[in-house]
XYZ file of C-alpha atoms in Angstrom:
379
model
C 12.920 -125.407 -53.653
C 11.678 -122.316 -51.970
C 10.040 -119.876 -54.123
C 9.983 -116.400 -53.466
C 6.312 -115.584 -54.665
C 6.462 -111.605 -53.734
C 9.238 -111.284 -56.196
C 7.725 -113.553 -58.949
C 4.563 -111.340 -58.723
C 6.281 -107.974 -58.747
C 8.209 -109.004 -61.968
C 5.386 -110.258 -63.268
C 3.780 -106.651 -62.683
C 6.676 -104.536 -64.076
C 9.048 -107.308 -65.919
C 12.427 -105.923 -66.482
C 15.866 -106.685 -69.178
C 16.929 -109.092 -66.770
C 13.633 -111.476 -67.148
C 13.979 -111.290 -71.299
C 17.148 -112.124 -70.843
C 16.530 -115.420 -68.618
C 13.980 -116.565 -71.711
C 16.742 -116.100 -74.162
C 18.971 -118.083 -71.776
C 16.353 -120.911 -71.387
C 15.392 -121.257 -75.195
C 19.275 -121.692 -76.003
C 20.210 -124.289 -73.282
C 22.757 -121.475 -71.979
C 23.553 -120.405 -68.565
C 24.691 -117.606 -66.654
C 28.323 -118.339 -66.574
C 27.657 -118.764 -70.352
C 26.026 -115.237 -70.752
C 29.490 -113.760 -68.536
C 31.762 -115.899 -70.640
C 30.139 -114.496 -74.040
C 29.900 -110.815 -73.023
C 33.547 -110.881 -71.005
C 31.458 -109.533 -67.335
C 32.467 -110.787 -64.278
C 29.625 -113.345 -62.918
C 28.325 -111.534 -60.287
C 27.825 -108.271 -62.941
C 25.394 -110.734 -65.055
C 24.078 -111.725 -61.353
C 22.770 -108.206 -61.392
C 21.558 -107.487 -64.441
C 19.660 -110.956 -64.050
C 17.922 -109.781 -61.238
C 17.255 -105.907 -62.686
C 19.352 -104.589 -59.702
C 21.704 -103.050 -62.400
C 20.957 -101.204 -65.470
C 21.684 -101.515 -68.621
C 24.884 -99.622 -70.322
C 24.574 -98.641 -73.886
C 27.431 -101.186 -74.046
C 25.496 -103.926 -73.078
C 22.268 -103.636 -74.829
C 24.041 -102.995 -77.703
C 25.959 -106.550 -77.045
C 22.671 -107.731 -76.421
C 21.024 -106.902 -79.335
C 23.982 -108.368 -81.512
C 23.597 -111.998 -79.494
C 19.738 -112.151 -79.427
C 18.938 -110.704 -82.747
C 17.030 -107.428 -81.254
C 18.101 -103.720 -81.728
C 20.038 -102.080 -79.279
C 17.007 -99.370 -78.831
C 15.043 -102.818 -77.963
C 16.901 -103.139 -74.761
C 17.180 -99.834 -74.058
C 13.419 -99.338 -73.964
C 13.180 -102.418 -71.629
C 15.565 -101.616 -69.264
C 13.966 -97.597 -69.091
C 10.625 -98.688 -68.718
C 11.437 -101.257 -66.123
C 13.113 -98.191 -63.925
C 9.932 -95.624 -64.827
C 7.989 -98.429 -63.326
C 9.858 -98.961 -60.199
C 9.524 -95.509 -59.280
C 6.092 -95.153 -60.308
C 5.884 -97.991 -57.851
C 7.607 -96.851 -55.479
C 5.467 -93.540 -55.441
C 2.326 -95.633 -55.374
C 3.415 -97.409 -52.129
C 4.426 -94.173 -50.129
C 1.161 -92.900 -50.856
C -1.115 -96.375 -49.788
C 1.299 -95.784 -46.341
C 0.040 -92.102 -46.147
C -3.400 -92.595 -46.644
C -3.879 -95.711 -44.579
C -2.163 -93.896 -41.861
C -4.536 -91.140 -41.762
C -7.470 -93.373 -42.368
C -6.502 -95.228 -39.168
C -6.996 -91.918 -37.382
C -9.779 -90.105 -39.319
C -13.184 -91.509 -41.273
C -12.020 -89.683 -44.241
C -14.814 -91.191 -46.721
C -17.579 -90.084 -44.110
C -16.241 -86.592 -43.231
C -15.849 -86.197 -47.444
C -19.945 -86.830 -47.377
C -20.665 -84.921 -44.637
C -18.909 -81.969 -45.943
C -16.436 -81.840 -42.883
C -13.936 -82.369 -45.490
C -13.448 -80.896 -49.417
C -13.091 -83.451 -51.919
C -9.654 -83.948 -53.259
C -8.060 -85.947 -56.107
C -4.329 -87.135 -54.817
C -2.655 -88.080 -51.511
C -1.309 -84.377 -51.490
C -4.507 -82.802 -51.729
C -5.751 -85.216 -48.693
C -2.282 -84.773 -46.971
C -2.937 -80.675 -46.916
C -6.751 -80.992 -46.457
C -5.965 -83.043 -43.181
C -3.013 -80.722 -41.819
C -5.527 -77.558 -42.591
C -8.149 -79.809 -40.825
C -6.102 -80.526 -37.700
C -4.081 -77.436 -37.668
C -0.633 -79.388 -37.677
C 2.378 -78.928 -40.245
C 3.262 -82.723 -40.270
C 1.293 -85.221 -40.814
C 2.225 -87.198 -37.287
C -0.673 -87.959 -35.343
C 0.829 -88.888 -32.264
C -0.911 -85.655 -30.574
C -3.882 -87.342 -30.428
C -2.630 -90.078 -27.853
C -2.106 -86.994 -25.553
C -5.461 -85.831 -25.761
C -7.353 -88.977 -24.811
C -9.820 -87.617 -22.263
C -9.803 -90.104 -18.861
C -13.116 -90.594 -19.495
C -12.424 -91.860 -23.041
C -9.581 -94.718 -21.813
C -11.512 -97.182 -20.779
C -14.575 -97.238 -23.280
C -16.038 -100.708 -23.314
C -19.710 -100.444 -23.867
C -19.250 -101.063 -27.716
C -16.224 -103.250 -28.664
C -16.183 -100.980 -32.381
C -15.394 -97.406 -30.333
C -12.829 -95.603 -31.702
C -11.066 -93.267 -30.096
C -9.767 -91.346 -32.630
C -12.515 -90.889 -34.643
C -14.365 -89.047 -31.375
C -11.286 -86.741 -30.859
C -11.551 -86.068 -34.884
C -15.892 -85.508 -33.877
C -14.197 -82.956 -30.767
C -12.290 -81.266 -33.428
C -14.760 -80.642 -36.298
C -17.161 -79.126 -33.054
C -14.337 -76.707 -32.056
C -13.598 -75.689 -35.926
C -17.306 -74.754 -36.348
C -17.566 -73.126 -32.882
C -14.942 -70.469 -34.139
C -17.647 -69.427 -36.603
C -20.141 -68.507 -33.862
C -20.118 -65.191 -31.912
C -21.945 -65.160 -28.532
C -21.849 -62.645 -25.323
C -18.998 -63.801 -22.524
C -20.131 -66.581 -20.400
C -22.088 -65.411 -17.577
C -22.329 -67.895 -14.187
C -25.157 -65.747 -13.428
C -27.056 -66.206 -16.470
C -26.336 -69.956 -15.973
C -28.210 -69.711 -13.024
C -31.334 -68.770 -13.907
C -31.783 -71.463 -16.819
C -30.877 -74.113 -14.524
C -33.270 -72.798 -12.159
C -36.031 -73.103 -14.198
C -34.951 -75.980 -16.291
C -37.892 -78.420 -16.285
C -40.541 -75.275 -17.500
C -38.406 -75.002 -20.587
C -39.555 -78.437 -21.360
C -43.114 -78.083 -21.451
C -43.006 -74.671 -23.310
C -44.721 -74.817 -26.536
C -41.335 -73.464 -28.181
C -39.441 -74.783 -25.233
C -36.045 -75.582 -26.970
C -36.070 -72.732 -29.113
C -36.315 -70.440 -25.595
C -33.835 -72.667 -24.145
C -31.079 -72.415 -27.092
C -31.938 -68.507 -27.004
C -31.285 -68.567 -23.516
C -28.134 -70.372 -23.801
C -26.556 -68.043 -26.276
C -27.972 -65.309 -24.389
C -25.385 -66.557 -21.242
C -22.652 -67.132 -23.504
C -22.739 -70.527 -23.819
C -22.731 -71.742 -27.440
C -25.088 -74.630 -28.990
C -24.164 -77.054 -31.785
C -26.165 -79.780 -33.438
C -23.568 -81.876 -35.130
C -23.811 -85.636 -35.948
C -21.639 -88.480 -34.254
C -19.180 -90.024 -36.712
C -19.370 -93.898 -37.381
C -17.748 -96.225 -34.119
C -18.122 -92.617 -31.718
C -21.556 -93.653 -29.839
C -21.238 -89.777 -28.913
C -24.390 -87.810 -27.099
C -22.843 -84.941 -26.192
C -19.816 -83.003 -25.518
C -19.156 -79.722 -23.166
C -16.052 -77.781 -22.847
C -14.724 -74.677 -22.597
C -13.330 -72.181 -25.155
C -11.697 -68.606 -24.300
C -14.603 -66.566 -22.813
C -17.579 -68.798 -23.494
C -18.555 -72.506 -22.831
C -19.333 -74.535 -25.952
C -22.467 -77.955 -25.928
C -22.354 -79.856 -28.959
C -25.223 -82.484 -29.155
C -25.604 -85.480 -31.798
C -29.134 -86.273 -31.664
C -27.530 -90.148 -31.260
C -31.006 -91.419 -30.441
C -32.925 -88.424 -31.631
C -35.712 -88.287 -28.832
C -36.843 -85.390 -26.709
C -35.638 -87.130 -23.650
C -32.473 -87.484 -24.921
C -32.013 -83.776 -25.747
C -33.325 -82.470 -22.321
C -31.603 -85.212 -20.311
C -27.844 -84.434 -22.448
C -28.735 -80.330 -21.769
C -29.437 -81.235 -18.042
C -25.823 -82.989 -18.175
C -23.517 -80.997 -19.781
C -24.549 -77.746 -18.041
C -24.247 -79.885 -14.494
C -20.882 -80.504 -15.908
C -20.405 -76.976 -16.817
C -21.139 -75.450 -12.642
C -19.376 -78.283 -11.730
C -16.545 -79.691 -13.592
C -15.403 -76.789 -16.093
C -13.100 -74.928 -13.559
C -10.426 -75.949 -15.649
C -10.253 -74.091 -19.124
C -8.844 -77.148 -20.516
C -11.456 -79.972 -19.411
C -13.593 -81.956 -22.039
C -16.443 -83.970 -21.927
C -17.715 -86.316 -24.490
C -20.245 -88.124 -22.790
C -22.062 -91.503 -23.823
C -24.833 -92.299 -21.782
C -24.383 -95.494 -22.354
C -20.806 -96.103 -20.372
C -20.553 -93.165 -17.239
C -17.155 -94.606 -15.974
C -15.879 -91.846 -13.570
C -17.184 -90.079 -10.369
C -17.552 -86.542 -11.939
C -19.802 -88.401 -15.127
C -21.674 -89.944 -11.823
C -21.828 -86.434 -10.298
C -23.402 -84.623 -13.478
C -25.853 -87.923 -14.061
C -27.539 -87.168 -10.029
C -27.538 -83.417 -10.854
C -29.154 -83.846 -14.406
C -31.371 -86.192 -12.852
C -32.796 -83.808 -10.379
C -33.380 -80.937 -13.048
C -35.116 -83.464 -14.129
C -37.297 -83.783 -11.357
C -36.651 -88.032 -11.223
C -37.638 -88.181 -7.048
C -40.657 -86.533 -7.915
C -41.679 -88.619 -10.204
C -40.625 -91.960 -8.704
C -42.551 -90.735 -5.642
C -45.919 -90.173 -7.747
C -45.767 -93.516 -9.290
C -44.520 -95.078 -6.160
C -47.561 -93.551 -4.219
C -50.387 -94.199 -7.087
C -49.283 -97.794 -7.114
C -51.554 -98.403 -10.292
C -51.065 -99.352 -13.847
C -49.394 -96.592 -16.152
C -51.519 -94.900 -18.442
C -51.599 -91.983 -20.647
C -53.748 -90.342 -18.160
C -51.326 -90.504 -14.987
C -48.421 -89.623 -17.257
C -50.251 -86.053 -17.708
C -51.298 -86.082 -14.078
C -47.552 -86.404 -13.552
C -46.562 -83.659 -15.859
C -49.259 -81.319 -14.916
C -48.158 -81.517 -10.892
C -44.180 -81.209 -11.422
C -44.265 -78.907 -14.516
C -42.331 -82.081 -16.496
C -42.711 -82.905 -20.157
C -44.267 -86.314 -20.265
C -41.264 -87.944 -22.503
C -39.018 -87.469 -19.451
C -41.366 -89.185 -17.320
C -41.229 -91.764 -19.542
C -37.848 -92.277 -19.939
C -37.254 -91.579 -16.280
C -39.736 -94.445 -15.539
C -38.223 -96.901 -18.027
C -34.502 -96.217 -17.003
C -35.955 -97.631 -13.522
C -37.404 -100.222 -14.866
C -40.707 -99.350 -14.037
C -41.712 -99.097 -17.656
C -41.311 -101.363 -20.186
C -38.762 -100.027 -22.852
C -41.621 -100.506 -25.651
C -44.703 -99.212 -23.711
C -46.029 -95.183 -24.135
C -43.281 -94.436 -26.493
C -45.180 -92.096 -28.229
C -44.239 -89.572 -26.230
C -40.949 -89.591 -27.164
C -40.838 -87.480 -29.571
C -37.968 -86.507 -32.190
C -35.974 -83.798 -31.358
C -34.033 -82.531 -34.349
C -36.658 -81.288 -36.486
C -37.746 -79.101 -33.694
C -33.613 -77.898 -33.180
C -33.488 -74.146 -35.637
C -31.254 -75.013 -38.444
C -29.049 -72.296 -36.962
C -27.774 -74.456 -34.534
C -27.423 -77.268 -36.957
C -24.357 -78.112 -39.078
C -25.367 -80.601 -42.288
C -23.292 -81.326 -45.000
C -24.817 -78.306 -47.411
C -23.986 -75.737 -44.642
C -20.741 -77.194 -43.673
C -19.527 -78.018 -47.535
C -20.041 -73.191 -47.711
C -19.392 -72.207 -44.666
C -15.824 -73.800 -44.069
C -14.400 -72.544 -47.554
């Protein structure tokens, strides 16, 4: 006999009449064509009310009551209860559909801690948090397929990446962006950064001048955290009359920082012709020719021939001492000849690490968006 176990388990949740009624059958030996026979229903009536797909009449659980020896207000109460649960149920389920749905596209739990996100205390609240959040009317996320960037596609590098959760990343950066007010962009301005990138980096208050700067051309700066299953570094687009760099401090090194700058403003003098274009970039995975393009030119900002050449020349074991020779003659900050040297594998990855430095506690916290600021400012 085949047992339908999804059905046995709901009843068992939210019994109804019709399962009383089966016990009252069983402990009197009687059977459903008894029940129909007694009350004068058609077969298929008592079929239904068997199976709570038909509620009780006042009629009925008053016949009921005068069979089994109950009141009528007995059945009555079964038979409402049983329907109060149903649609209690029935509420329940709609709303496990809704929020798995938008958990699938957003890290809700993380953006709640992070203050990207007010707490809330029922699937409505979430439901208009996340259409506020997104600036939609429905919640129908099927605008997200159409803004997968082509760089974005085809991510491989970690087999967790999720693409939605970087597009919901993209999103909190442009939200927060709207709260900053810079000068227009200026190409010019641009210019002379770029021009004298690599002195920035050996400046005692180098990335404090450099952010200055930044803002100062109308580009806009923003510190903000990946999100879990992102791998994000940076990110570079543009937005009305500015340009707008968002950085994650992934791997929180000086390196990092100056090599992710040197990238996303190659990709801003070279790429962002298009109002529309966006880059999220992870160093990890540079898949297409214009990524390729803005690695050479961050690369040479970061004076990488020059240093290959000194090493290549010395030909002599790398010490603490050569790295400052090296920084002293190209004006470079030692962690970049570092990393430049271990990315070509003339460095071991664990060797003269200490210059690497972390990077966020030398960012100002005005460029920096934690969960205090973000839980005031976006109220």
């Amino acid at each position: 006999m085949e047992i339908n176990m999804a059905n046995n388990l709901e009843s068992m949740k939210n019994p109804g009449p019709g399962d009383f009624i089966r016990d009252e059958l069983e402990y009197r030996g009687w059977t459903q064509e008894d029940l129909a026979v007694i009350l004068e229903l058609d077969p298929k009536h008592i079929s239904f009310i068997l199976n709570n797909k038909q509620p009780l009449t006042f009629e009925v659980a008053q016949a009921l009551g005068k069979i089994f020896g109950q009141s009528t207000q007995y059945w009555v109460n079964l038979d409402t209860l049983y329907r109060i649960g149903l649609e209690n149920q029935s509420q329940q389920v709609k709303s496990a559909e809704i929020r798995s749905n938008i958990y699938k596209y957003m890290p809700i739990r993380e953006m709640v801690n992070r203050g990207w996100l007010p707490e809330f205390s029922d699937t409505d609240e979430l439901v208009e948090i996340v259409k506020k959040f997104w600036g939609i009317k429905k919640i129908d996320f099927k605008f997200l397929d159409n803004m997968i960037l082509p760089n974005l596609r085809k991510s491989t590098a970690y087999n967790q990446f999720n693409i939605y959760y970087t597009l919901t990343w993209l999103n909190m950066v442009k939200i927060i962006s709207k709260k900053i007010k810079v000068i227009s962009y200026s190409p010019v301005k641009l210019n002379k950064i770029i021009e004298s990138f690599h002195l920035y980096t050996i400046s005692e208050n180098g990335i404090c001048e450099f952010l200055r700067d930044l803002n100062s051309a109308g580009i806009k700066f923003i510190e903000l955290p990946h999100l879990q299953k992102t791998y994000i570094d940076g990110a570079v687009y543009s937005e009305k009359c500015n340009k707008v760099v968002a950085y994650t401090g992934r791997h929180n090194r000086l390196d990092n920082f100056w090599f992710t700058m040197a990238h996303e403003l190659s990709h801003i003098t070279l790429h962002l012709d298009n109002k529309d274009r966006v880059f999220i970039d992870n160093f990890n995975e540079l898949n297409t020719d214009e990524e390729k393009e803005a690695d050479k030119r961050a690369l040479n900002l970061l004076k990488e021939k020059e240093v290959m050449k000194f090493f290549k020349l010395n030909k002599k074991y790398i010490s603490k001492k050569n790295i400052l020779e090296c920084r002293n003659k190209y004006n470079i900050n030692p962690s970049i000849i570092v990393g430049i040297l271990q990315h070509n594998g003339i460095l071991s990855r664990t060797n003269l690490n200490r210059f690497k430095e972390k990077v966020i506690e030398q960012i100002p916290d005005k460029y920096k968006w934690n969960a205090s600021r973000l839980s005031h400012d976006l109220e």
